[in-house]
Amino acid sequence: MRQKIVAGNWKMNTTLAEGIELVNQIAERIDQVPQDVKLIVNTPFTHLFAVSQAIAAIKCPFCRSKIALGAQNCADKEKGAYTGEVSAKMLASVGSASNGAPVEYVILGHSERRGYYGETNAILLEKIKLALSEGLKVIYCVGEALEERKAGRHFDVVAEEIKDVLFNLTGEQMKNIVVAYEPIWAIGTGETATKEQAQEIHAFIRSTLAEKFGDMAEETSILYGGSCKPSNAKELFSQKDIDGGLIGGASLKAEDFIGIATSY
Ligand code: PGA
C-alpha cells in the first residue's frame, strides 16, 4: 500500500510566532485527518526547532504520529566554508537537540529552486545523496513549464528530471523518495491541472520509475502540487496514481490544509 501524504510547503512565509501558531492550529484539528494519511509540514529553517517541539507536545500519541516535520532545502556539500548554507546533517540533528520530533523530510528539486537558484539535476543528485545518507526522506519535485506543455514536451521534461537524478539511486535509496509532480504553470497561479492531465503524467512517472526500479515503482508515493485546495483535492486524490499533494498557498491556513487532508 502506498503512503498517502499531504505535505505543506510553507515556502518563505510566516514569522516564527506565526509558524508556531499555524502548527498548533493544525495539531488541534489533526484528529479529523483520516488514519491512513500522513501530514508533513515543511517549514523555513528558522522554524524547525520550535515546530519540532510543538509536534512533540501533541498529547495523543496517535495524532502525533500522523504529522511529520520537513525542511525545504539542504546544501549540496557536507560541511565547511559555505556561508549561509544548511547541511543535511544539521537538519537531521534538530529533533534530538530539541527533544522533539525529528526532521524526517526535505523538499528538493522544487521549480523555484531550479529556476531562481540555478539548481541543476547534477546539484540535486548531490543534495539527495547527502540527505539520504543522513537518514532523511526526500520529496523530489519535477514538472514542466507552460511553454513545454504547449509544445507537447512535458513527458520528455519530466522523464529527464527523473532519469538524470533518481536513476542514479539504488532501490534501497529509492524507498526513501517521494516524488511530487508540480506543473510550473499551476504553482501559485490558481490554475490546476485537470484530474485527467494529472493522472496521465503521474502514471507516466510511475512507469518511468518502473523502467529502473521495477515493481518498487508501485510503492512510491507520487504527489500532485500546484494550486491544490480543498475544493479540488478530492477529484485529484481520487485518481489511481495520485497519492496526495504538495501544498503551497493552501498549507498556510490550518483550515484549508486540514480540509485538503480530509478530502480522501
Ligand atoms: P501552490 O504551491 O499550492 O501555492 O500552487 C505548490 C508548491 O509550489 O509546492
PDB file of N, CA and C and ligand atoms in Angstrom, residues 9 11 110 112 182 186-189 225-228 246-250, ligand 1:
ATOM      1  N   ASN A   9       4.082  23.026   1.979  1.00  0.00           N
ATOM      2  CA  ASN A   9       5.334  23.713   1.668  1.00  0.00           C
ATOM      3  C   ASN A   9       5.110  25.182   2.022  1.00  0.00           C
ATOM      4  N   LYS A  11       7.109  27.564   2.132  1.00  0.00           N
ATOM      5  CA  LYS A  11       7.975  28.490   1.374  1.00  0.00           C
ATOM      6  C   LYS A  11       8.513  29.574   2.312  1.00  0.00           C
ATOM      7  N   HIS A 110      12.457  21.562  -6.134  1.00  0.00           N
ATOM      8  CA  HIS A 110      11.313  22.437  -6.391  1.00  0.00           C
ATOM      9  C   HIS A 110      11.646  23.382  -7.540  1.00  0.00           C
ATOM     10  N   GLU A 112      11.039  26.374  -7.967  1.00  0.00           N
ATOM     11  CA  GLU A 112      11.549  27.692  -7.541  1.00  0.00           C
ATOM     12  C   GLU A 112      13.052  27.611  -7.255  1.00  0.00           C
ATOM     13  N   GLU A 182       4.769  18.748 -10.073  1.00  0.00           N
ATOM     14  CA  GLU A 182       4.249  20.107  -9.942  1.00  0.00           C
ATOM     15  C   GLU A 182       4.427  20.855 -11.257  1.00  0.00           C
ATOM     16  N   ALA A 186       1.040  25.756 -12.831  1.00  0.00           N
ATOM     17  CA  ALA A 186      -0.053  25.637 -11.853  1.00  0.00           C
ATOM     18  C   ALA A 186       0.369  26.093 -10.453  1.00  0.00           C
ATOM     19  N   ILE A 187       1.658  26.424 -10.283  1.00  0.00           N
ATOM     20  CA  ILE A 187       2.132  26.758  -8.936  1.00  0.00           C
ATOM     21  C   ILE A 187       1.807  28.214  -8.606  1.00  0.00           C
ATOM     22  N   GLY A 188       0.976  28.376  -7.595  1.00  0.00           N
ATOM     23  CA  GLY A 188       0.643  29.711  -7.111  1.00  0.00           C
ATOM     24  C   GLY A 188      -0.176  30.538  -8.089  1.00  0.00           C
ATOM     25  N   THR A 189      -0.680  29.914  -9.154  1.00  0.00           N
ATOM     26  CA  THR A 189      -1.391  30.668 -10.185  1.00  0.00           C
ATOM     27  C   THR A 189      -2.896  30.550 -10.057  1.00  0.00           C
ATOM     28  N   GLY A 225       1.173  18.696  -7.037  1.00  0.00           N
ATOM     29  CA  GLY A 225       1.285  20.048  -6.459  1.00  0.00           C
ATOM     30  C   GLY A 225       1.016  21.105  -7.502  1.00  0.00           C
ATOM     31  N   GLY A 226       0.361  22.177  -7.076  1.00  0.00           N
ATOM     32  CA  GLY A 226       0.055  23.282  -7.988  1.00  0.00           C
ATOM     33  C   GLY A 226      -1.389  23.707  -7.812  1.00  0.00           C
ATOM     34  N   SER A 227      -1.565  24.749  -6.962  1.00  0.00           N
ATOM     35  CA  SER A 227      -2.897  25.302  -6.691  1.00  0.00           C
ATOM     36  C   SER A 227      -3.897  24.242  -6.217  1.00  0.00           C
ATOM     37  N   CYS A 228      -3.398  23.296  -5.439  1.00  0.00           N
ATOM     38  CA  CYS A 228      -4.278  22.295  -4.835  1.00  0.00           C
ATOM     39  C   CYS A 228      -4.958  22.938  -3.634  1.00  0.00           C
ATOM     40  N   LEU A 246       1.344  18.126  -2.635  1.00  0.00           N
ATOM     41  CA  LEU A 246       2.311  19.065  -2.055  1.00  0.00           C
ATOM     42  C   LEU A 246       1.662  20.436  -2.182  1.00  0.00           C
ATOM     43  N   ILE A 247       1.395  21.026  -1.034  1.00  0.00           N
ATOM     44  CA  ILE A 247       0.503  22.181  -0.977  1.00  0.00           C
ATOM     45  C   ILE A 247       1.276  23.424  -0.579  1.00  0.00           C
ATOM     46  N   GLY A 248       1.209  24.456  -1.394  1.00  0.00           N
ATOM     47  CA  GLY A 248       1.873  25.721  -1.061  1.00  0.00           C
ATOM     48  C   GLY A 248       0.911  26.651  -0.341  1.00  0.00           C
ATOM     49  N   GLY A 249       0.301  27.556  -1.104  1.00  0.00           N
ATOM     50  CA  GLY A 249      -0.565  28.594  -0.523  1.00  0.00           C
ATOM     51  C   GLY A 249      -1.580  28.068   0.483  1.00  0.00           C
ATOM     52  N   ALA A 250      -2.253  26.996   0.125  1.00  0.00           N
ATOM     53  CA  ALA A 250      -3.327  26.489   0.991  1.00  0.00           C
ATOM     54  C   ALA A 250      -2.808  25.772   2.238  1.00  0.00           C
TER      55      ALA A 250
HETATM   56  P1  PGA B   1       0.802  26.236  -4.575  1.00  0.00           P
HETATM   57  O1  PGA B   1       2.326  25.747  -4.475  1.00  0.00           O
HETATM   58  O2  PGA B   1      -0.039  25.197  -3.874  1.00  0.00           O
HETATM   59  O3  PGA B   1       0.773  27.573  -3.895  1.00  0.00           O
HETATM   60  O4  PGA B   1       0.461  26.324  -6.026  1.00  0.00           O
HETATM   61  C1  PGA B   1       2.678  24.396  -4.548  1.00  0.00           C
HETATM   62  C2  PGA B   1       4.179  24.261  -4.427  1.00  0.00           C
HETATM   63  O5  PGA B   1       4.903  25.063  -5.020  1.00  0.00           O
HETATM   64  O6  PGA B   1       4.685  23.343  -3.742  1.00  0.00           O
END
